[in-house]
CSV table of C-alpha atoms and ligand atoms in Angstrom, one decimal:
chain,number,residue,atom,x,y,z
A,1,UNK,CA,105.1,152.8,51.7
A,2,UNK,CA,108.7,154.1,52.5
A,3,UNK,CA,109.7,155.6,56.0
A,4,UNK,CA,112.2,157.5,57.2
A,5,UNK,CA,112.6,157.7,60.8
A,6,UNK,CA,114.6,159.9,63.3
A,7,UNK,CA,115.3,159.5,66.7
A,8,UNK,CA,115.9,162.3,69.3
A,9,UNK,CA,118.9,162.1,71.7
A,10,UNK,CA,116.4,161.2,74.7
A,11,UNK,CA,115.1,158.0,72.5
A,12,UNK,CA,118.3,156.9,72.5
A,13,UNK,CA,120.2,157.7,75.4
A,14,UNK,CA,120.1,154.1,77.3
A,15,UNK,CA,120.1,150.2,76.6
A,16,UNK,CA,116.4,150.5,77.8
A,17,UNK,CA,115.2,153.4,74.9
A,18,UNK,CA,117.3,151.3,73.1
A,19,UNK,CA,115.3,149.2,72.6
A,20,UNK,CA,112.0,151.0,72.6
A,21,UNK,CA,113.3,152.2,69.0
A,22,UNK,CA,114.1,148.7,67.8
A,23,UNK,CA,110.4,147.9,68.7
A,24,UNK,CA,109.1,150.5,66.9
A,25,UNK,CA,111.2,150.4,63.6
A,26,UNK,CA,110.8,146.1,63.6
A,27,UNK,CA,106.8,147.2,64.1
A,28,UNK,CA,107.0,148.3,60.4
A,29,UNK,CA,108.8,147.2,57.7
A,30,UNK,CA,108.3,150.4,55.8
A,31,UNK,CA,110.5,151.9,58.2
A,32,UNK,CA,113.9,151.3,56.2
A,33,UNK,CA,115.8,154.2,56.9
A,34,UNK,CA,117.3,155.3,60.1
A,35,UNK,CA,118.2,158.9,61.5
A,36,UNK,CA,119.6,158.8,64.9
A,37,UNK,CA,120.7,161.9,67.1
A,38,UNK,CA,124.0,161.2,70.4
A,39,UNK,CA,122.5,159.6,73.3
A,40,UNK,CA,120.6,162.6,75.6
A,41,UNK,CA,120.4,163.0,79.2
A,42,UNK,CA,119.3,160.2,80.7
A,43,UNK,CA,117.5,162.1,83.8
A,44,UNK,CA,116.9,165.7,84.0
A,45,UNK,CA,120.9,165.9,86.1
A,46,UNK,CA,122.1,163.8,83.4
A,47,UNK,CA,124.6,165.3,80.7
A,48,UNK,CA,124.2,164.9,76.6
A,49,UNK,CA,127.4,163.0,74.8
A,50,UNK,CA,127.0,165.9,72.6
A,51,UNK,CA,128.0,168.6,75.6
A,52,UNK,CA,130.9,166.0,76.4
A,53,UNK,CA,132.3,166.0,73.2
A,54,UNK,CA,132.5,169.9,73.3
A,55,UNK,CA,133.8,169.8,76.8
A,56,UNK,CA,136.0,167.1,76.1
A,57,UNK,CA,137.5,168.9,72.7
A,58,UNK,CA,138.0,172.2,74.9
A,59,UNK,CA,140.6,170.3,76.9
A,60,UNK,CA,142.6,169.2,74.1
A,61,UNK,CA,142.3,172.4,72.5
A,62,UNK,CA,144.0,173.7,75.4
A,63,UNK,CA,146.2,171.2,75.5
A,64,UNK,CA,145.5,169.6,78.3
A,65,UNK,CA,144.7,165.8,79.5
A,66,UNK,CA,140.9,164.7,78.0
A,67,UNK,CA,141.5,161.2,78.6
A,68,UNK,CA,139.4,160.7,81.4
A,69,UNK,CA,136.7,163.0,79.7
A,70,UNK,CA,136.7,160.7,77.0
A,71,UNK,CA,136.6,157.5,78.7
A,72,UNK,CA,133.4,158.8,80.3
A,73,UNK,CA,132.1,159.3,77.1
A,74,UNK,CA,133.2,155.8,75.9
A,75,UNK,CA,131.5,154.2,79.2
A,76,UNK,CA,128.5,155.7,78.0
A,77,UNK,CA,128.0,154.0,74.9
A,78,UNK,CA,129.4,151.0,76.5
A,79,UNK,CA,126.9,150.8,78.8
A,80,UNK,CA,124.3,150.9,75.9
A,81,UNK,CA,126.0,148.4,73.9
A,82,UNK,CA,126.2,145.8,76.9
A,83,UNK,CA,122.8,146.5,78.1
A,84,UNK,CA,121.7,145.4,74.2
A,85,UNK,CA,124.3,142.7,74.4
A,86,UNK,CA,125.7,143.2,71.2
A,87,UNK,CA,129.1,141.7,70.1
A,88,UNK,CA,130.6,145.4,69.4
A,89,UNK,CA,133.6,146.9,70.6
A,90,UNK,CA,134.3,151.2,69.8
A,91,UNK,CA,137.8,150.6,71.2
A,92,UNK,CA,139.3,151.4,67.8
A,93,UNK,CA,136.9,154.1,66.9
A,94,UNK,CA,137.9,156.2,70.3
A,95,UNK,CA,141.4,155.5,69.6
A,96,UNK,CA,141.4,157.2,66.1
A,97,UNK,CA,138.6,160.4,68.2
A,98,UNK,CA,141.8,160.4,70.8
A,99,UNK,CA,144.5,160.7,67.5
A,100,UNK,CA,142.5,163.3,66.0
A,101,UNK,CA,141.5,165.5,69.4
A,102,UNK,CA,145.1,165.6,69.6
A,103,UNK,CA,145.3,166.7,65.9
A,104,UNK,CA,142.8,169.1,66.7
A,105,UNK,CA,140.9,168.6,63.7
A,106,UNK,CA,138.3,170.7,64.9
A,107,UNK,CA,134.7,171.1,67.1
A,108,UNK,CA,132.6,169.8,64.8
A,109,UNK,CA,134.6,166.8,64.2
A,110,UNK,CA,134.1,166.5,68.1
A,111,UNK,CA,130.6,167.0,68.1
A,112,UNK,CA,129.7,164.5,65.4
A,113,UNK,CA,131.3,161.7,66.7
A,114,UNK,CA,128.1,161.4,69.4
A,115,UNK,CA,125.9,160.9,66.3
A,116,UNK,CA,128.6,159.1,64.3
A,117,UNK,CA,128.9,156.6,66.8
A,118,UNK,CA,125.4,156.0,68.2
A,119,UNK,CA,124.4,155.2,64.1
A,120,UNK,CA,127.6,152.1,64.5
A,121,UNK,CA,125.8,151.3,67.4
A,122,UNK,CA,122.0,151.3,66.0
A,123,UNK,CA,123.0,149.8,62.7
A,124,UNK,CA,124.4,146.7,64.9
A,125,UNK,CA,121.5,146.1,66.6
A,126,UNK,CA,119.1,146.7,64.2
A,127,UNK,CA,121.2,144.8,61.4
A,128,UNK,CA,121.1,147.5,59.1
A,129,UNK,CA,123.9,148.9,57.0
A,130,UNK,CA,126.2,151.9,58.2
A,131,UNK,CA,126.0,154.9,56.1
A,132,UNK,CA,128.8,157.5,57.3
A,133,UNK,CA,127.2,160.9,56.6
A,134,UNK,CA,130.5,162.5,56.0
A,135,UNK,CA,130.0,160.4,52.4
A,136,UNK,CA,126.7,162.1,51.6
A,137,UNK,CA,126.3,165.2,53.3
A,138,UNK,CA,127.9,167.6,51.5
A,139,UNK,CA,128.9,171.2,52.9
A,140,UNK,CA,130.4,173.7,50.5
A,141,UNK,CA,134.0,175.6,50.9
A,142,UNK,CA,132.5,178.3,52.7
A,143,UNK,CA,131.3,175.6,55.4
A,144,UNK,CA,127.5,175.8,54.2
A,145,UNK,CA,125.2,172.9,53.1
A,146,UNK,CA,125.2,171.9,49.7
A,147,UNK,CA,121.2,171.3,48.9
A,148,UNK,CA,121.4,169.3,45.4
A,149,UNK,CA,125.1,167.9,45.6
A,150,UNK,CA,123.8,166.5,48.9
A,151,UNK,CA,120.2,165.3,47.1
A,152,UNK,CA,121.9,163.9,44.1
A,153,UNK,CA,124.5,161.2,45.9
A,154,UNK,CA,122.6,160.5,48.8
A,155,UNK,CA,119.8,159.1,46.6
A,156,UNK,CA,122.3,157.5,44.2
A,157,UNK,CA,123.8,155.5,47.9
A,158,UNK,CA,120.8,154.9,49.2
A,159,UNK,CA,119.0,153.4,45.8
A,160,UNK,CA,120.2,149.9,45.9
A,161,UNK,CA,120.3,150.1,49.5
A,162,UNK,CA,117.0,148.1,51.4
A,163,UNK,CA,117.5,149.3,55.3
A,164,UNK,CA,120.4,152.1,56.4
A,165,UNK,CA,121.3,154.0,59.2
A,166,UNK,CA,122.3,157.3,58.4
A,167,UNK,CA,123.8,159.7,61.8
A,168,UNK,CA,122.0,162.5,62.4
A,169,UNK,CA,123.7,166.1,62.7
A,170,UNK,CA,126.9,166.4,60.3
A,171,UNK,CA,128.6,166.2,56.8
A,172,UNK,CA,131.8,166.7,55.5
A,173,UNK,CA,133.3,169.2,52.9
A,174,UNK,CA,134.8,167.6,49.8
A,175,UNK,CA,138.0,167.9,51.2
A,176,UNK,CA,137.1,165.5,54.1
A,177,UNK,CA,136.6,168.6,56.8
A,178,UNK,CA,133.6,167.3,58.9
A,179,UNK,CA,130.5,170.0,59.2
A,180,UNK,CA,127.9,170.1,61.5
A,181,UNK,CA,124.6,171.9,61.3
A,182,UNK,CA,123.5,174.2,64.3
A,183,UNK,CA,122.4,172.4,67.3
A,184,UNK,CA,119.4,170.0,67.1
A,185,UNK,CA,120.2,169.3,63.5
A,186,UNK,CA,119.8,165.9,63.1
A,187,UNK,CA,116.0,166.6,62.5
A,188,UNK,CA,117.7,168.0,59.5
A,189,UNK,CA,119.4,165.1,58.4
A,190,UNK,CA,116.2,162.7,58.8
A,191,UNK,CA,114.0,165.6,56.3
A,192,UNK,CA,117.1,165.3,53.8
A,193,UNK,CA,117.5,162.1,54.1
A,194,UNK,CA,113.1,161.3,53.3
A,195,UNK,CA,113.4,163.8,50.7
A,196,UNK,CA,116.5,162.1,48.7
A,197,UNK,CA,114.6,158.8,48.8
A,198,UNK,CA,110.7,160.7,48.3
A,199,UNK,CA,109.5,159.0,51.4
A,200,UNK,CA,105.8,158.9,52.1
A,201,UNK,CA,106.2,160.1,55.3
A,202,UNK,CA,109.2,161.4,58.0
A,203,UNK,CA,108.9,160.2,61.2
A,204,UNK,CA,110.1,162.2,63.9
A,205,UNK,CA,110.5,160.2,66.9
A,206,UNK,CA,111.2,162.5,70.2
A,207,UNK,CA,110.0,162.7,74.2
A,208,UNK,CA,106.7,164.1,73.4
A,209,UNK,CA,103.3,163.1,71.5
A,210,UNK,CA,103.6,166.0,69.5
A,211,UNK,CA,103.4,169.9,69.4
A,212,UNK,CA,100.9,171.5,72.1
A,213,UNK,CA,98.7,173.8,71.8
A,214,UNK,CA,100.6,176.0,74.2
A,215,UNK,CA,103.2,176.0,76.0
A,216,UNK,CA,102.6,173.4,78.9
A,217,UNK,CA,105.0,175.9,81.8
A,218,UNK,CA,102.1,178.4,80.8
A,219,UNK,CA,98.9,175.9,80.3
A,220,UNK,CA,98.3,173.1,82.6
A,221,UNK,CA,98.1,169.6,80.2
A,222,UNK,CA,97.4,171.2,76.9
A,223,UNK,CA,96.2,169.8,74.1
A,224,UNK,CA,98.0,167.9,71.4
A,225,UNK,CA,97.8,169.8,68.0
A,226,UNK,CA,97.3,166.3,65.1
A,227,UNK,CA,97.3,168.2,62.1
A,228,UNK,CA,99.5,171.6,61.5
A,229,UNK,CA,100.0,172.6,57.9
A,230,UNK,CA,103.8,173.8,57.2
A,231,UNK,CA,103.4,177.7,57.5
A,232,UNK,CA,101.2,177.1,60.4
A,233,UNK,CA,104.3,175.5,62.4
A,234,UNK,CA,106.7,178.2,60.7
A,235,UNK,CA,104.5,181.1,62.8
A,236,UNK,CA,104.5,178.9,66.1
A,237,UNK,CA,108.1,178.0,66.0
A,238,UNK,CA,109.2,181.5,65.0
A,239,UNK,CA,107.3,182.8,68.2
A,240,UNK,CA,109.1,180.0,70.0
A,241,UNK,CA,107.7,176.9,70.0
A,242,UNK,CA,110.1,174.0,70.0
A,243,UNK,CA,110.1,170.4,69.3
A,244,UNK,CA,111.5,170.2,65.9
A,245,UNK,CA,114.7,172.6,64.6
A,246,UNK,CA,113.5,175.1,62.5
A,247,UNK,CA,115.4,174.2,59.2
A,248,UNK,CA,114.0,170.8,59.3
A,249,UNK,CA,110.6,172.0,57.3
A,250,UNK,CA,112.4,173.1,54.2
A,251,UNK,CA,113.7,169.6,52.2
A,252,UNK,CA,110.4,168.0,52.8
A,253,UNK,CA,108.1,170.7,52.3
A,254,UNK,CA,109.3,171.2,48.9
A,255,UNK,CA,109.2,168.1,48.2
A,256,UNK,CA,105.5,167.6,49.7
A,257,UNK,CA,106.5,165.1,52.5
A,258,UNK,CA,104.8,165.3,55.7
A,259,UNK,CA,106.0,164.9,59.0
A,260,UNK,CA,105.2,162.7,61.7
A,261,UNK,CA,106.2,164.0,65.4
A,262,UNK,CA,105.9,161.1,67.7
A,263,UNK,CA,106.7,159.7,71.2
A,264,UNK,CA,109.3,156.9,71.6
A,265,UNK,CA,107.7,156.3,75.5
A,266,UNK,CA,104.1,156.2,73.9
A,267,UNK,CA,104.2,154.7,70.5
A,268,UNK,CA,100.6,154.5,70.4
A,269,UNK,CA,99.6,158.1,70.3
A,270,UNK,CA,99.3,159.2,66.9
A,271,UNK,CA,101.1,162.6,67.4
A,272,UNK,CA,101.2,165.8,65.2
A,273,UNK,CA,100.9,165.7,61.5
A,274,UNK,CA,102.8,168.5,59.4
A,275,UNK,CA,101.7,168.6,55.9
A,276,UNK,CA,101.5,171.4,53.4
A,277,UNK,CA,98.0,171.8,53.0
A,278,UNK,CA,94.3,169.4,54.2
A,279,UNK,CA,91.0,170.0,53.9
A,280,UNK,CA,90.2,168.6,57.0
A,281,UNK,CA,88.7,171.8,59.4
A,282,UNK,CA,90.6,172.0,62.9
A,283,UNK,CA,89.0,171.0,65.7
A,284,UNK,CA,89.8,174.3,67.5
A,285,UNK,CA,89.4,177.6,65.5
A,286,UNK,CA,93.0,178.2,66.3
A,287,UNK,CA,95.8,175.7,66.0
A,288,UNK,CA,98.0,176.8,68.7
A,289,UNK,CA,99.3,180.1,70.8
A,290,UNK,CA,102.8,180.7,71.2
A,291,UNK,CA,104.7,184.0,72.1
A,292,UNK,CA,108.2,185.3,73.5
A,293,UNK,CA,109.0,188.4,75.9
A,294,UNK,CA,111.4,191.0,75.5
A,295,UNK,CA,110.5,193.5,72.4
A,296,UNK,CA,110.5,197.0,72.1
A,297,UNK,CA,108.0,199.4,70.3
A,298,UNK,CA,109.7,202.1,68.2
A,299,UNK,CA,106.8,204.6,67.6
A,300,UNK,CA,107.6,206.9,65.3
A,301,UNK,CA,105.3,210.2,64.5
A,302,UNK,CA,105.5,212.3,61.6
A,303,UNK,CA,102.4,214.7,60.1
A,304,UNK,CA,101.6,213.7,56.7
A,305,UNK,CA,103.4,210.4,57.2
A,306,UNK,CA,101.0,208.7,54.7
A,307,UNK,CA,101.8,210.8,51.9
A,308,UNK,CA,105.2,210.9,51.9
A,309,UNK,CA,106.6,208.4,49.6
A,310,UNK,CA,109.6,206.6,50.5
A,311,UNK,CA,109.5,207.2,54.8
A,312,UNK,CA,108.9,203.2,55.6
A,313,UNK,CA,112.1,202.9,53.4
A,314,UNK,CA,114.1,205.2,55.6
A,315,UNK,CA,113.0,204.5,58.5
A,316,UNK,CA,114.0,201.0,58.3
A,317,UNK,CA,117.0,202.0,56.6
A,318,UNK,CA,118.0,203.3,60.3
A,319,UNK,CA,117.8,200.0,61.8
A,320,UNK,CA,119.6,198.1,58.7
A,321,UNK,CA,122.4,200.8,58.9
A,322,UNK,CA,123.0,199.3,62.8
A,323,UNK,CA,122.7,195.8,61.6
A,324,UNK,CA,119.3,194.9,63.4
A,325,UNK,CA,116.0,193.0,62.3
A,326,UNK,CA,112.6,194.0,63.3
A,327,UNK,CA,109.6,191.9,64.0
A,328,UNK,CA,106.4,193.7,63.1
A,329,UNK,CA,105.4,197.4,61.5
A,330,UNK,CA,102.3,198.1,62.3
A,331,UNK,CA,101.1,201.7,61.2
A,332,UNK,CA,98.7,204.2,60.9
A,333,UNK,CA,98.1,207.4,59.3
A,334,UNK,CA,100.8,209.6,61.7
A,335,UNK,CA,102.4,207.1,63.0
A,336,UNK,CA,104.7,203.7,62.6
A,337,UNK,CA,105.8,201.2,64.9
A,338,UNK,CA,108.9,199.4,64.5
A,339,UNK,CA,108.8,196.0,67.0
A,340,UNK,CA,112.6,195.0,67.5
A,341,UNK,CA,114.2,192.8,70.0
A,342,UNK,CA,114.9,194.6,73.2
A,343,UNK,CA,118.6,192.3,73.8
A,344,UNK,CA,119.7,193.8,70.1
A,345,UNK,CA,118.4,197.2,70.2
A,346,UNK,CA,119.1,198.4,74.0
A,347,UNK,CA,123.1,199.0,73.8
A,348,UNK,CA,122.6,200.8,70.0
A,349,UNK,CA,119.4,202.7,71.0
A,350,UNK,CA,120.7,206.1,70.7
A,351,UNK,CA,122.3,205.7,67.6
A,352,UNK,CA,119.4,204.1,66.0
A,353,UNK,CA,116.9,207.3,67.2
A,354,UNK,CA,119.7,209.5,65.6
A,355,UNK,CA,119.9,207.8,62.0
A,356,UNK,CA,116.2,207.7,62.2
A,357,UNK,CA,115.8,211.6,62.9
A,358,UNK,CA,119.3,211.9,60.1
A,359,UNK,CA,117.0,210.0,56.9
A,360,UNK,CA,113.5,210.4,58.0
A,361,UNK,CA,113.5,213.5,59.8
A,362,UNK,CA,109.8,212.5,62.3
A,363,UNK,CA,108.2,214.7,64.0
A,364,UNK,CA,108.8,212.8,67.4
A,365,UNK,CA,110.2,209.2,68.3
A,366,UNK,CA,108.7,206.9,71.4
A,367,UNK,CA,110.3,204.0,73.1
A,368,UNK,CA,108.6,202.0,75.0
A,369,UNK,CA,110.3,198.6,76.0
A,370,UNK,CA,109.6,194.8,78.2
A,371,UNK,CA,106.5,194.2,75.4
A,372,UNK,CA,105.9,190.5,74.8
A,373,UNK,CA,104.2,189.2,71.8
A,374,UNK,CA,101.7,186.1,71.3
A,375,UNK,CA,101.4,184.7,68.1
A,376,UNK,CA,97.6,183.1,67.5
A,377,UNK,CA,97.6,181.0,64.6
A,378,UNK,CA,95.4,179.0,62.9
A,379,UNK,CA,94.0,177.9,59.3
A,380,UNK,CA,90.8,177.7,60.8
A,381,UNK,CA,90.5,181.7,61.0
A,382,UNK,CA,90.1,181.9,57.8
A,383,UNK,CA,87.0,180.7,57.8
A,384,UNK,CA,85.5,181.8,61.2
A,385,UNK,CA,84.0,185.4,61.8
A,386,UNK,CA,85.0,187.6,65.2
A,387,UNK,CA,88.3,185.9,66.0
A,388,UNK,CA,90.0,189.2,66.9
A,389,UNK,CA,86.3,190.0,68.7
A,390,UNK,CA,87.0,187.0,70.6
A,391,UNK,CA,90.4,187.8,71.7
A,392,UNK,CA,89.8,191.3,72.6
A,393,UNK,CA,86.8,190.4,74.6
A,394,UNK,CA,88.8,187.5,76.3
A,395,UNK,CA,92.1,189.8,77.2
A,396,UNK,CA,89.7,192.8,78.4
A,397,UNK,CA,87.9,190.1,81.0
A,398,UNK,CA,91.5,188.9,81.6
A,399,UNK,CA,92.0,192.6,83.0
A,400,UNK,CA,95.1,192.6,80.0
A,401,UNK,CA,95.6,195.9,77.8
A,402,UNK,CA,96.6,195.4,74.1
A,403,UNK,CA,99.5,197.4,73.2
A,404,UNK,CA,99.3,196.4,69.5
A,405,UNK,CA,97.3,193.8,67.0
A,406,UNK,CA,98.5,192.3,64.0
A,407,UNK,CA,96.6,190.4,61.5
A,408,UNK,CA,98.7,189.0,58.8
A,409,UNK,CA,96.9,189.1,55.1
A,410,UNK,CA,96.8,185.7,55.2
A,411,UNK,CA,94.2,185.3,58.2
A,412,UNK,CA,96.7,183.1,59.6
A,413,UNK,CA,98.0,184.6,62.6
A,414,UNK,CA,97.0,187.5,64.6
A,415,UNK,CA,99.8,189.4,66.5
A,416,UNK,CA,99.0,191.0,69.6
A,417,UNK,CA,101.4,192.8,72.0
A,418,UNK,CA,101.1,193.1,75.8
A,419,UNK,CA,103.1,194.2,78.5
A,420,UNK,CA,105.8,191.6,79.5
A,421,UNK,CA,103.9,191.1,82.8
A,422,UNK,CA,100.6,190.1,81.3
A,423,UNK,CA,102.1,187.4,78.6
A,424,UNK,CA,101.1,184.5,80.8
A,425,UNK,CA,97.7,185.5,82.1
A,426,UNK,CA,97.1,186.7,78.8
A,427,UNK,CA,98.0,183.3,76.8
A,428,UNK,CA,95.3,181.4,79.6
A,429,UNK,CA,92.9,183.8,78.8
A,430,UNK,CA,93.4,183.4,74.6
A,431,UNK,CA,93.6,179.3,75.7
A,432,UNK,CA,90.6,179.2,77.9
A,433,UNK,CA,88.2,181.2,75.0
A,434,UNK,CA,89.3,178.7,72.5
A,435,UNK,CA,89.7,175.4,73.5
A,436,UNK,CA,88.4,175.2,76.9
A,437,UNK,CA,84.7,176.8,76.3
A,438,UNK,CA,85.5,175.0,72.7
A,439,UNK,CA,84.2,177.8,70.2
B,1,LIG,N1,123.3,165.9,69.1
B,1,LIG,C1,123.1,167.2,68.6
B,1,LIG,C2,122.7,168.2,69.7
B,1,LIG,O1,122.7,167.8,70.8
B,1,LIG,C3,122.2,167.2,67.4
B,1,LIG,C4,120.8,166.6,67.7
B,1,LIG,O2,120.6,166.0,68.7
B,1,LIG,O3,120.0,166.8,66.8
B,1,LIG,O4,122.4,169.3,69.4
């Protein structure tokens, strides 16, 4: 059994986490490679070493003094490494930071010193060896990540190599030029790193035991989801659930890895599960409900619409020609919707209904804006008659009027749109039919 396991910026952002995560990776000796992110906020006023890097680097940009904005940062890990009682000292490590700041080397230089530094600290007190990921993630010319260069010598280091600790967050181009990837991206990191060395499993240690059914600011205490296959999470996440960045899936789910989400303050709780596929049946018939505001439905009428080959083509030709994505297409014999984000589409609405009335010439064009959608996804619908039934039924009793439904082919997810006012009471009423009457 071989582990790799990554730890979030609240697991690690005090002596006292600390060494929560040395307990859990000396609980298992399979755990043999380590991910970690900067230290987090320690307290909800707290700020992450990752912000004060960014802060920090914005005064030297502009040439002014950062050393007390980097002492702060230094105290931080200073407290961590006192509070462990190690025998460590970053003096000569924020010296060379100071040098380069001054250099101005660059943002994400700045920004990956927080993980660069925490994995000197962790690989101290665990007694593993330091891996610098600016020697094995690679980032192309153009600044993007380099997939098989990255795969090939990161499972060449790590071969010979019983128990590492790899930061989180950043590589380097081969010219030396440290890269980061977008915030949140050590998760990244740990998927690359499991998939170079074909772990059994990735452990994703965070501040949570798991992904929830919904979202717990809507849902009082919901329920932890313990097994989500990969496209399952893809629909959730897309529709704005959050515990793991989005890119993470990719390394491992090619290479048939599951994940392991789990909490750091309750080691004991089994968490969520991501895996490609199981034949287990979910408890629930649905595997969770997520959903964002702020869309607007493009409806767009034309006679004869259904005959006319090539109009789905222009019409979407409109929005490409103004440089925005849409969501959904629902259509019917007349009529098409487009769904679009309402922040990209307000300032270029005009000039979208023109080009569409320029290629596609409709009969008439209908905007109506502040629609939310809810995503309802599960494996289990597949397999389970009156779903939709059951949702209808539940938003009509729910005094909530559906603007639109979309069931994907697959039977994983069904789309439905309401106004922007009824998104909460709607996702309690989707909540309560499923999982608290437990159909
Ligand atoms: N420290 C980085 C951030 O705050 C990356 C991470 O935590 O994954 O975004």
């Amino acid at each position: 059994m071989l582990k790799v396991v990554k730890f979030g910026g609240s697991s690690l952002a005090s002596a006292g986490q600390f060494s929560k995560v040395g307990k859990i990776v000396r609980a298992d000796e399979s755990r043999r490679y380590v991910v970690p992110s900067a230290p987090g906020k320690r307290n909800s006023k707290d700020t992450k070493v990752t912000d004060m890097l960014y802060q920090c680097y914005a005064l030297a940009e502009a040439e002014e003094n950062f050393s007390s904005a980097l002492k702060k940062i230094q105290e931080r890990y200073d407290s961590i490494i006192n509070g462990l009682n190690l025998t460590l000292s970053l003096n000569k490590e924020f010296e060379m930071i100071a040098e380069n700041f001054k250099k101005k080397v660059g943002a994400d230089y700045a920004a990956s010193r927080g993980e660069y530094l925490n994995g000197i600290v962790m690989a101290n007190y665990l007694g593993f060896e330091f891996i610098d990921a600016a020697e094995v993630i690679v980032f192309d010319t153009n600044g993007e990540f380099d997939a098989d260069k990255t795969n090939e010598r990161l499972s060449k280091r790590l071969k010979d190599c019983e128990h590492a600790v790899i930061p989180g967050f950043y590589g380097a181009r081969e010219d030396g030029m440290v890269k980061t990837f977008s915030r949140g991206g050590s998760d990244i990191t740990g998927s690359i790193v499991a998939k170079a060395v074909r772990a059994d499993i990735y452990e994703n240690w965070t501040d949570v035991s798991g992904f929830l059914i919904a979202d717990p600011r809507i849902i009082k205490n919901p329920e932890v989801i313990k097994v989500i296959t990969y496209r399952e999470l893809r629909e959730l996440s897309y529709m704005g659930a959050t515990v793991l960045h989005e890119d993470a899936v990719f390394p491992v789910r090619k290479a048939g890895i599951p994940i392991n989400i789990r909490n750091t303050n309750a080691p004991e709780d089994e968490g969520t599960l991501i895996v490609e596929s199981t034949c287990r049946q979910p408890y629930y018939t649905i595997t969770g409900i997520a959903g964002k505001k702020g869309f607007v439905a493009v409806n767009i009428d034309k006679d004869m619409m259904n005959s006319e080959v090539g109009f789905g083509r222009k019409v979407l030709a409109a929005f490409e020609e103004h440089g925005i994505s849409f969501e959904h297409l629902p259509s019917g014999i007349d009529t098409m919707t487009v769904f679009v984000h309402q922040e990209e589409f307000e300032g270029k609405e005009q000039q979208v209904l023109s080009a569409i009335h320029r290629l596609a010439q409709p009969d008439s064009i209908d905007l109506e804006g502040d629609i939310a959608l809810i995503a309802v996804v599960g494996r289990g619908m597949r397999s389970t008659r009156g779903t939709a039934g059951r949702i209808f039924s539940a938003l009509a009793h729910a005094n909530v009027n559906v603007k639109m439904i979309d069931q994907g082919s697959s039977e994983l997810n069904i789309i439905i749109g309401v106004k922007n006012c009824d998104f909460e009471t709607a996702i309690r009423a989707i909540y309560d039919i499923f999982v608290e009457t437990q159909i």
